Coordinates of C-alpha atoms in Angstrom, one line a residue:
X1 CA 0.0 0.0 0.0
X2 CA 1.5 3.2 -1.0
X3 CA 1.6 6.3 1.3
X4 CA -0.1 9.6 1.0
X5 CA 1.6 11.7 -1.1
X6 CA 1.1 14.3 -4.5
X7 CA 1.9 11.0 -6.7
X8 CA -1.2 8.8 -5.2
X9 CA -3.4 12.3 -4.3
X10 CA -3.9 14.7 -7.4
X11 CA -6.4 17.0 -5.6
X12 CA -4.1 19.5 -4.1
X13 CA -3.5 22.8 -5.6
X14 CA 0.0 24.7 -4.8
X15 CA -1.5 28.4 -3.7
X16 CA 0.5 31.4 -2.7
X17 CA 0.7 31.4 1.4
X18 CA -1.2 33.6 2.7
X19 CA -1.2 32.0 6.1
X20 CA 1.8 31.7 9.0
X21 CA 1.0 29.0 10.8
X22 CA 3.3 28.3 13.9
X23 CA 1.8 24.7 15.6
X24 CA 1.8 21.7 13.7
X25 CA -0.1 19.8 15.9
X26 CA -3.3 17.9 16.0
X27 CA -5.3 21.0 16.7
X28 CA -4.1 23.6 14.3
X29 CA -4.2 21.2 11.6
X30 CA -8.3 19.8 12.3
X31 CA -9.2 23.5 12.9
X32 CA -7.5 26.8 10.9
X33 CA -6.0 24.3 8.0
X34 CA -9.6 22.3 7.8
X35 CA -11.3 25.8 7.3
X36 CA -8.9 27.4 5.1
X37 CA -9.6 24.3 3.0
X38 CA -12.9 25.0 3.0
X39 CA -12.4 28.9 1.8
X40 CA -10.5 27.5 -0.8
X41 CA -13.2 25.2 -2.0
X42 CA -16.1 27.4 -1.2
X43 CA -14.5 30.5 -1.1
X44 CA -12.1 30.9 -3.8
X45 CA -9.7 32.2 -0.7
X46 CA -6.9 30.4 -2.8
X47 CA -4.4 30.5 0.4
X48 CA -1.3 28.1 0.8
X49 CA -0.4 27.9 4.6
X50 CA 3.0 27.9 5.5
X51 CA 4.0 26.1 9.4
X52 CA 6.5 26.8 11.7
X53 CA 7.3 24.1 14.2
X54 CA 7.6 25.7 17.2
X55 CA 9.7 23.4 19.4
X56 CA 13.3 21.4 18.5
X57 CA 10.4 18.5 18.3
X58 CA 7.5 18.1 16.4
X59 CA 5.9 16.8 12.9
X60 CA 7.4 18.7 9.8
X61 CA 9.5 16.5 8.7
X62 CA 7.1 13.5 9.3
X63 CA 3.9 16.2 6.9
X64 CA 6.8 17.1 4.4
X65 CA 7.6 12.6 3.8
X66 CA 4.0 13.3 2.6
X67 CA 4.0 16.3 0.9
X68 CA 2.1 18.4 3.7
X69 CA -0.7 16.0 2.6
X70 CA -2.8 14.3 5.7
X71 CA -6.0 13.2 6.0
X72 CA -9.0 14.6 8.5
X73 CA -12.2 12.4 9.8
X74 CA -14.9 14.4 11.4
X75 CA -17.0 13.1 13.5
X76 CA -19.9 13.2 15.5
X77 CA -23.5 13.9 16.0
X78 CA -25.9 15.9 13.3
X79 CA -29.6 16.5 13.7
X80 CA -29.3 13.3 15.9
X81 CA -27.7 11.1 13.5
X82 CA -24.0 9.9 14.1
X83 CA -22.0 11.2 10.6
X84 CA -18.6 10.6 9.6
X85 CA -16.7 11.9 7.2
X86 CA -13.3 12.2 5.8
X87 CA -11.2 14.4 3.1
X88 CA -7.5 15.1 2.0
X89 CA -6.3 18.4 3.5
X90 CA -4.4 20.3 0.8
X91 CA -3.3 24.1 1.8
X92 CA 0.1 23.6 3.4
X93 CA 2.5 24.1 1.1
X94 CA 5.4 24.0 3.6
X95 CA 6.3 22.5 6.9
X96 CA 9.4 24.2 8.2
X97 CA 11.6 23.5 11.7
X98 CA 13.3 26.8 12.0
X99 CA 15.2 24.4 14.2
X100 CA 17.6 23.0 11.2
X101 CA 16.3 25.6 8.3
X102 CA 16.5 28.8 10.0
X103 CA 16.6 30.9 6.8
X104 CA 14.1 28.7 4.7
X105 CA 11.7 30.4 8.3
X106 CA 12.4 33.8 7.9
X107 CA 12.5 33.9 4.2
X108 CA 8.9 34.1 4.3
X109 CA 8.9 37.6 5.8
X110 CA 9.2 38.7 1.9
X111 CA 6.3 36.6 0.9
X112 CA 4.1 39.4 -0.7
X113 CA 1.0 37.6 0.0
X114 CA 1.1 36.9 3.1
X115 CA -1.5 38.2 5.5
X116 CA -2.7 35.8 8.4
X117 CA -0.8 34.4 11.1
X118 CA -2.2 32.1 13.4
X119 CA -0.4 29.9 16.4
X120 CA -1.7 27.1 18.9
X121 CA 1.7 26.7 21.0
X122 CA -0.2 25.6 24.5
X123 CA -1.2 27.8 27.1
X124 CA 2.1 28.1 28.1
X125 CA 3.6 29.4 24.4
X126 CA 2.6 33.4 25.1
X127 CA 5.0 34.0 27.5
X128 CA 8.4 36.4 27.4
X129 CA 11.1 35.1 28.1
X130 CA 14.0 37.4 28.3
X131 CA 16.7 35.2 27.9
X132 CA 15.9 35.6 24.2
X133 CA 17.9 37.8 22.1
X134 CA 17.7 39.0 18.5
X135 CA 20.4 37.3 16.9
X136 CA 19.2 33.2 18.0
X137 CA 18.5 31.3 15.7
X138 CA 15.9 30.3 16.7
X139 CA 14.4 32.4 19.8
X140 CA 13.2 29.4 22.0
X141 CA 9.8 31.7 23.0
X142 CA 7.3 31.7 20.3
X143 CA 6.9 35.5 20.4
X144 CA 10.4 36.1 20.3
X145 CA 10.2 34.3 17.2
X146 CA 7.2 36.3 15.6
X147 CA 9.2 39.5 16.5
X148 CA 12.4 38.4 14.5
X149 CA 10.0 37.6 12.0
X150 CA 8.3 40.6 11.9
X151 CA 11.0 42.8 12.0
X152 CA 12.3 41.2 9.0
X153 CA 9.1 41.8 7.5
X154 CA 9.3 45.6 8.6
X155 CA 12.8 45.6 7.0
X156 CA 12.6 43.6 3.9
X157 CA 9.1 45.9 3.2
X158 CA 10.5 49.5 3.8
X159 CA 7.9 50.2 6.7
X160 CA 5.4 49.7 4.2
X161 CA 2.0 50.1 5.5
X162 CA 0.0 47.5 3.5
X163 CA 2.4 44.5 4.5
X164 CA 1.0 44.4 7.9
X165 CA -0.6 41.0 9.3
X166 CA -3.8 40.2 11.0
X167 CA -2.8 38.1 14.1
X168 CA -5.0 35.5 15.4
X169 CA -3.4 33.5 18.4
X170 CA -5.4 30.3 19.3
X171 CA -4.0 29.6 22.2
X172 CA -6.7 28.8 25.1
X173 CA -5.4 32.0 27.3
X174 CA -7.7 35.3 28.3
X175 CA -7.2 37.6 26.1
X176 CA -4.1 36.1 24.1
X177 CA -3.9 38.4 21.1
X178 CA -3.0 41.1 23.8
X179 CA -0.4 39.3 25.8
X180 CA 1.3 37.9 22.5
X181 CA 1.1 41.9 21.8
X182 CA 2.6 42.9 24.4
X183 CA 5.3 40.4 24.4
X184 CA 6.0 41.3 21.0
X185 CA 6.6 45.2 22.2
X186 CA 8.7 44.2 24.9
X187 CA 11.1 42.1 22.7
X188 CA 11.4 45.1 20.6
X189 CA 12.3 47.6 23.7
X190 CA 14.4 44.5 25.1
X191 CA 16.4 44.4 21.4
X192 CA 16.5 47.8 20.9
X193 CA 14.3 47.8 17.3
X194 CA 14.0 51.6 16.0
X195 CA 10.6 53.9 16.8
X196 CA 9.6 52.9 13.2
X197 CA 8.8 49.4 13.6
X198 CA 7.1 50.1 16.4
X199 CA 4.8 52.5 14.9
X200 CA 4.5 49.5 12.0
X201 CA 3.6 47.6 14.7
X202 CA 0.7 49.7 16.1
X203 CA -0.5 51.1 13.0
X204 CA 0.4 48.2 10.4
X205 CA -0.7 44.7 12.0
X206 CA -3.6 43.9 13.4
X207 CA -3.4 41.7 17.1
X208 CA -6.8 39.7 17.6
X209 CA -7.9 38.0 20.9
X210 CA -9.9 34.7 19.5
X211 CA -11.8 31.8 20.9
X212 CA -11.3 28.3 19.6
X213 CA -13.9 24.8 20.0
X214 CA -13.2 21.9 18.3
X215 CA -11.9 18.4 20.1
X216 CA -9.7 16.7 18.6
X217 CA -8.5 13.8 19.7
X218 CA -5.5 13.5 16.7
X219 CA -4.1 10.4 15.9
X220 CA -6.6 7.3 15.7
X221 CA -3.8 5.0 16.9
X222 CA -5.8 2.3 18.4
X223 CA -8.0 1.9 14.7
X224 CA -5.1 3.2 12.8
X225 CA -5.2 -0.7 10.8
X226 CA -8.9 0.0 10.1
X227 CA -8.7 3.3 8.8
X228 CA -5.9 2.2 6.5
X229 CA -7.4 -0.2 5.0
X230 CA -10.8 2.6 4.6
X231 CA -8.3 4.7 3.1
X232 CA -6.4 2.7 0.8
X233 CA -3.0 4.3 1.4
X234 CA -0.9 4.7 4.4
X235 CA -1.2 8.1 6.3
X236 CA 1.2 9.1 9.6
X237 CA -0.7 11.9 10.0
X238 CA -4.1 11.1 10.3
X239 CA -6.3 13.6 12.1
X240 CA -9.5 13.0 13.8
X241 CA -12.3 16.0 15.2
X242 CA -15.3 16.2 16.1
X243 CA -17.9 18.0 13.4
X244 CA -18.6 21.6 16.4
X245 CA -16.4 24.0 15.6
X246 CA -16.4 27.7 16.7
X247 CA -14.4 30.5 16.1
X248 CA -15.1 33.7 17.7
X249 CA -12.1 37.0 16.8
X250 CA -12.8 39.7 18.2
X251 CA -11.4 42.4 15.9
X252 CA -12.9 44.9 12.9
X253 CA -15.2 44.0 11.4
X254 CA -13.3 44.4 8.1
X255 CA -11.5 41.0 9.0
X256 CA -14.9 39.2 8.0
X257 CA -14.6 40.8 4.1
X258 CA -11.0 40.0 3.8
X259 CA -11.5 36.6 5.3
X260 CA -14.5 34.9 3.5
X261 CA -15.5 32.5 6.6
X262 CA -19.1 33.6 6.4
X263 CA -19.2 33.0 2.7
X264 CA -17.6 29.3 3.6
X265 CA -20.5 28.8 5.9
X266 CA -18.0 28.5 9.0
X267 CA -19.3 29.1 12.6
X268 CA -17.1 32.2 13.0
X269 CA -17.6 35.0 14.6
X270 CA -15.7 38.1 14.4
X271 CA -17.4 40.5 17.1
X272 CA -16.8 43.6 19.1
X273 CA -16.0 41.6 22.8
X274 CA -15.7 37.8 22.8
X275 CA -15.6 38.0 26.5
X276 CA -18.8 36.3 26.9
X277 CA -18.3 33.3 24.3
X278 CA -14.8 32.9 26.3
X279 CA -16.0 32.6 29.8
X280 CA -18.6 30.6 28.7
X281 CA -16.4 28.1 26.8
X282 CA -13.6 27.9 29.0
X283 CA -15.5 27.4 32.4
X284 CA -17.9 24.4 30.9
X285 CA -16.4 23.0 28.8
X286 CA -12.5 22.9 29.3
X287 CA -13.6 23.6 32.7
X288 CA -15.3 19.8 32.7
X289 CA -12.4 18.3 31.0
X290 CA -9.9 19.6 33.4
X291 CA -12.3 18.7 36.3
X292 CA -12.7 15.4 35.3
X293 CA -9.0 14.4 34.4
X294 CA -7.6 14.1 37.5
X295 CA -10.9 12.2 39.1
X296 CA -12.0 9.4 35.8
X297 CA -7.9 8.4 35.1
X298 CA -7.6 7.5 38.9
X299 CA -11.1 5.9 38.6
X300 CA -8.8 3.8 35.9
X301 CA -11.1 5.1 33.0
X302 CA -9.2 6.2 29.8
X303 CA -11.4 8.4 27.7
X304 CA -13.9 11.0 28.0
X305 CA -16.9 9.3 26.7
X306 CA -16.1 6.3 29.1
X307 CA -16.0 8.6 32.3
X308 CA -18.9 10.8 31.0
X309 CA -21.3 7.7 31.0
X310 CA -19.4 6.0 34.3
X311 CA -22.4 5.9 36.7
X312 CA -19.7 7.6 39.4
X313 CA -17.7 9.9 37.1
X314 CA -20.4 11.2 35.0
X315 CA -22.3 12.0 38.3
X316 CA -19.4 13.8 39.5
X317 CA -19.0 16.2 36.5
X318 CA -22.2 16.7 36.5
X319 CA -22.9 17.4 39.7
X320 CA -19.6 20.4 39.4
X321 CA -21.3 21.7 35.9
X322 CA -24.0 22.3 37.1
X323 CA -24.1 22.9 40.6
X324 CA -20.7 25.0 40.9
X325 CA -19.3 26.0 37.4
X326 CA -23.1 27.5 36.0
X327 CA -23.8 29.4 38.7
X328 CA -21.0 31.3 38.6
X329 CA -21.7 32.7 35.2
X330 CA -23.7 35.4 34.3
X331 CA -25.3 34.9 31.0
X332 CA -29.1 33.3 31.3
X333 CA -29.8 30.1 33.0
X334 CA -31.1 28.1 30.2
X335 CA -28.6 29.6 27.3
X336 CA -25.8 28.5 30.0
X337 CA -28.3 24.9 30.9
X338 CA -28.5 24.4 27.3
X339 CA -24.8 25.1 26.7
X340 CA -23.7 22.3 29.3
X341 CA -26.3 20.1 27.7
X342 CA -25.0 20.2 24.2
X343 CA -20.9 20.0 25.3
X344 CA -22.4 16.4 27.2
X345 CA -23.6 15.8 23.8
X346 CA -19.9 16.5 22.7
X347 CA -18.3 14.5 25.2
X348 CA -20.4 10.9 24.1
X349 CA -19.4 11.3 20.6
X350 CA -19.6 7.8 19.7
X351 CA -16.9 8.2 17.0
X352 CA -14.2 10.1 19.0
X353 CA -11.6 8.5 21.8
X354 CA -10.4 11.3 23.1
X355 CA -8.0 10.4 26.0
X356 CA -8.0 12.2 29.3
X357 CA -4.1 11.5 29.1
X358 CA -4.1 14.1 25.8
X359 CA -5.8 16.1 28.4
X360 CA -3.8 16.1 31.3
X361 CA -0.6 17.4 29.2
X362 CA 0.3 20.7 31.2
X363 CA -2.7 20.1 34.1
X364 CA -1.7 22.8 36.4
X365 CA -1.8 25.6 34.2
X366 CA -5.0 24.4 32.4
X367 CA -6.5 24.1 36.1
X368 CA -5.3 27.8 36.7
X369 CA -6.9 29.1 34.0
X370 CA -9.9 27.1 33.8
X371 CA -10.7 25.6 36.9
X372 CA -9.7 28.2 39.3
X373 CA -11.9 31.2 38.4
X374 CA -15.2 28.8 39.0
X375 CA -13.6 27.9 42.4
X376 CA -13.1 31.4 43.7
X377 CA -16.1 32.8 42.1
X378 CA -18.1 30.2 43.8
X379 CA -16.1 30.9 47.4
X380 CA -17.5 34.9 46.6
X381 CA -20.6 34.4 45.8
X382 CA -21.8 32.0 48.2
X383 CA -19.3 32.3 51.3
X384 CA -18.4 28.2 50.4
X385 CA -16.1 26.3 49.1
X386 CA -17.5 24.4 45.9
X387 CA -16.6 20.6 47.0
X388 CA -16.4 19.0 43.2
X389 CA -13.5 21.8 42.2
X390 CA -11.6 21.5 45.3
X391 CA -12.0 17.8 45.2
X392 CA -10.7 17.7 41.8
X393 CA -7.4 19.4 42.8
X394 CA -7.0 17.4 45.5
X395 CA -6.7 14.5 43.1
X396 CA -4.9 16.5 40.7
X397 CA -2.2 16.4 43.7
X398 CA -2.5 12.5 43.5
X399 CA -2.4 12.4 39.8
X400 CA 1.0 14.4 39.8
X401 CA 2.4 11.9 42.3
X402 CA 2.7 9.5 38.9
X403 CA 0.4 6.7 39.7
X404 CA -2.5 4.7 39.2
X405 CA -2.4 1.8 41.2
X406 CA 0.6 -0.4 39.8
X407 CA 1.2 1.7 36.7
X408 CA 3.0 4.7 36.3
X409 CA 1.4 7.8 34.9
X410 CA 3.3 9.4 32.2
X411 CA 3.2 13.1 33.5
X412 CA 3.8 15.9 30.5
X413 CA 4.3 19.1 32.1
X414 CA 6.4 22.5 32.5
X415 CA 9.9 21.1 33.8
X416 CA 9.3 23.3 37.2
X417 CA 6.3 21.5 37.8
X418 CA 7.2 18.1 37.9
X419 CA 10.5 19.0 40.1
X420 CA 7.7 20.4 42.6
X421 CA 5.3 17.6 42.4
X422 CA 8.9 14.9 42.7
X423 CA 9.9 17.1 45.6
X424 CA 6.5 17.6 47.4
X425 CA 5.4 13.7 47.3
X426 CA 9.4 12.5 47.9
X427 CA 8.9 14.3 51.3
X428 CA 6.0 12.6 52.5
X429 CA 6.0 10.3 55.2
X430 CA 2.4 9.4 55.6
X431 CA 1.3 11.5 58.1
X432 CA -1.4 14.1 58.3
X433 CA 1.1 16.6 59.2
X434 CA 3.6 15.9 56.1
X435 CA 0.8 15.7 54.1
X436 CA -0.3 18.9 54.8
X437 CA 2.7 20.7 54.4
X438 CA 2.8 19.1 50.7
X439 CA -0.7 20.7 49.8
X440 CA 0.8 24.1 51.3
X441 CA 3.8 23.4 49.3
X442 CA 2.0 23.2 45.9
X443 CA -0.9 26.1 46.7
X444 CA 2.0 28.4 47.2
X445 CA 3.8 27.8 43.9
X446 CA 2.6 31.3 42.5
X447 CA 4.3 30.9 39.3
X448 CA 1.6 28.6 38.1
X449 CA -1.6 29.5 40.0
X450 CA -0.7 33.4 40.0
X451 CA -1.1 33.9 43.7
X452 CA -0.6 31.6 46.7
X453 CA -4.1 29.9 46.8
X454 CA -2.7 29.2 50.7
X455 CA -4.6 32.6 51.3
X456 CA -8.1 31.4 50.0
X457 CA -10.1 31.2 53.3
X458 CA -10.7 27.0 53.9
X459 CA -9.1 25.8 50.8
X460 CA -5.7 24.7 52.4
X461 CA -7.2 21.9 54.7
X462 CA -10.8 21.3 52.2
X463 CA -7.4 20.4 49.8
X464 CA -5.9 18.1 52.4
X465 CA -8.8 16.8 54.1
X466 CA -9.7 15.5 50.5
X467 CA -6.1 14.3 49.8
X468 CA -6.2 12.5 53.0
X469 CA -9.2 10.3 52.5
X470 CA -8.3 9.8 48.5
X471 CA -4.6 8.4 49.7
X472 CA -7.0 6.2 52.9
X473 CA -9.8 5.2 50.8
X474 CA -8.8 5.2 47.1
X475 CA -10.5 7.1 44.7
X476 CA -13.5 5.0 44.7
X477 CA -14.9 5.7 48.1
X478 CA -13.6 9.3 47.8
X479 CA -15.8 10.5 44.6
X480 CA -18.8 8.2 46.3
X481 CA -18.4 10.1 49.4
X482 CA -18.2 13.6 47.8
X483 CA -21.2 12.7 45.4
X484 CA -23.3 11.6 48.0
X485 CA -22.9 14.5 50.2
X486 CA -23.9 16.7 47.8

């Protein structure tokens, strides 16, 4: 069986990039590529994409052995129907690691037709770095990259004012066209760029904050055999997602002419404030996921559909939706009711396994971000602590102590974390009193949680307390014990 390529696929047609894509991942690729596919098909956008691999590791090489060719399923639930579909994804016409072809990277800042640049590089991706100078080659930081980029761009251009970019950051962080903004500006101070490419800056390029929904699950490795032999060809980079998708920008509403998404048919949205979509989004549904990862894997469930319909699990996330995270949201009741209903709908996707391991990758800062706000919004409005949150990072502190039962969890997070989580659990002794200082230890790291959560009234001990009987008890009596009492 031959693989994927421009020999065995003749659909794909070579257009000038007009998209800056830094992320090759699962989720880039089943979401921004997927609808600039459909704008070319729909559209007439005729716009190659052009990715940057952000990290020394990754997937260009492994999309360029098949000419930037892959193949997405979608999948899911349509006027209550299950539908599947696939198609070849054709509008990446390079797949560059700055890594080994540093120049091949910023020779695009001369592309004349260039105008979009989008980026999924984690939550943790937006952040400045000042260890980052001008001359690497690479910058490690993903903004110190775009800023050598677009100072090349500024340079190669003359300043001029129509060779700006609209730039869309997708990573799953309040308002992250802002931050990457600002971390652009502060490279620019930090390297000493002249006044006019900061005016270019300002005036010339155009920084969005945007929302993004759309699971993906990625690889199909466990029916890889299957959907080989559907296919006819061999594939390394199959993607799977779900059919949702939603992408709110909020930016001018000139964006919308430029960019034909409405003529597409996409669910895009390109409005004034996004700040209601966001909350929304992030406190139910990657609010659930986060609130369940921890709780299902130690309940030795693997995916989010199993824990979802797990008579224990699913009663637990529930029970947080809809008794903790919805009312501390401000939009209507049903809107919000109906909201949780439909992102159940998501999770039981009979097509999609989408592991709560893929999940847990980076789990402290996905907890600060999403779970966190919920908790102390709860704590304000009612005076309480809300027990399904603080239960769930009490067993995200078991989680991190790598594992489940006889097997070892393979933890993926920021390098400081796991030296914390080694450090905090290799000093435990068994007792309530060691114990105890290890949930002190881990509430006060404010480099992840933003504050030392030791000062939220209760929520030292309600962490411990929890701890304590999920280390006595197991898991299993645990959850029981928490959704009985509630």
């Amino acid at each position: 069986m031959e693989r994927l390529s421009k020999n065995t696929y003749s659909g794909s047609k070579e257009n000038p990039i007009k998209v800056l894509q830094y992320g090759e991942g699962n989720f880039l690729r089943a979401f921004v590529d997927w609808q600039i596919e459909q704008m070319n098909q729909k559209a007439d956008f005729n716009a190659g994409v052009a990715i940057i691999q952000p990290l020394p590791q990754g997937n260009a090489a492994l999309l360029n052995e098949q000419d930037r060719l892959y193949t997405l399923f979608l999948q899911g639930m349509e006027n209550g129907k299950p539908v599947r579909t696939h198609s070849v994804i054709g509008c990446v016409n390079k797949a560059i690691n700055p890594y080994e072809n540093y120049q091949d990277y910023l020779s695009l800042a001369g592309c004349e037709t260039l105008r979009l640049v989008v980026s999924n590089t984690t939550e943790a991706g937006i952040a400045f770095d000042p260890a980052c100078g001008p001359d690497d080659a690479p910058p490690t930081s993903y903004p110190a990259k775009l800023t050598q980029f677009l100072y090349r761009r500024y340079q190669v251009f003359g300043g001029a004012k129509d060779k700006g970019l609209i730039v869309i950051p997708c990573e799953l962080i309040d308002r992250n066209g802002e931050k990457l903004k600002k971390c652009v500006l502060q490279y620019a101070e930090q390297w000493k760029l002249e006044h006019g490419f900061i005016e270019w800056l300002n005036q010339s390029n155009t920084f969005c904050c945007s929302l993004v929904d759309r699971i993906v699950p990625g690889y199909p490795r466990d029916t890889i055999d299957e959907v080989t032999k559907e296919l006819g060809y061999i594939d390394k980079a199959v993607d799977v997602g779900e059919l949702f998708h939603l992408w709110v920008i909020e930016g001018p509403k000139w964006i919308s002419n430029e960019i034909p998404f409405e003529k597409a048919g996409l669910n895009v949205k390109v409005v004034a404030d996004m700040t209601p979509y966001r909350t929304r989004k992030v406190r139910i549904l990657n609010g659930a996921h986060t609130t369940l990862v921890p709780v299902a894997y130690l309940l030795h469930l693997d995916t989010v559909g199993e824990a979802v319909d797990d008579a224990l699990a699913g009663k637990f996330l529930t029970q947080a939706v809809e008794r903790e995270i919805i009312p501390t949201l401000d939009l209507p009741k049903q809107e919000l009711e109906d909201f949780a209903k439909a992102v159940f709908d998501r999770f039981r996707n009979p097509f999609v396994k989408h592991y709560l391991m893929s999940i847990a990758l980076n789990s402290f800062s996905k907890y600060e971000t999403r779970v966190l706000p919920s908790l102390l919004e709860y704590l304000s409005r009612t005076k309480e602590l809300p027990k399904h949150l603080v239960f769930s990072l009490a067993a995200l502190l078991e989680f991190y102590r790598g594992k489940r039962g006889e097997e070892s969890i393979a933890l993926s997070d920021e390098d400081a974390v796991l030296e914390l989580m080694k450090k905090q659990w290799a000093a435990y002794d068994g007792t309530e009193k060691s114990l105890l200082n290890l949930v002190r230890g881990v509430l006060s790291f404010e480099s992840v949680w933003k504050q030392d959560l030791n000062l939220v009234p209760g929520l030292t001990n309600a962490v411990a307390k929890d701890l304590s009987e999920i280390e006595k008890s197991g898991m299993k009596k645990a959850v029981e014990q928490i959704v009985q009492g509630s």
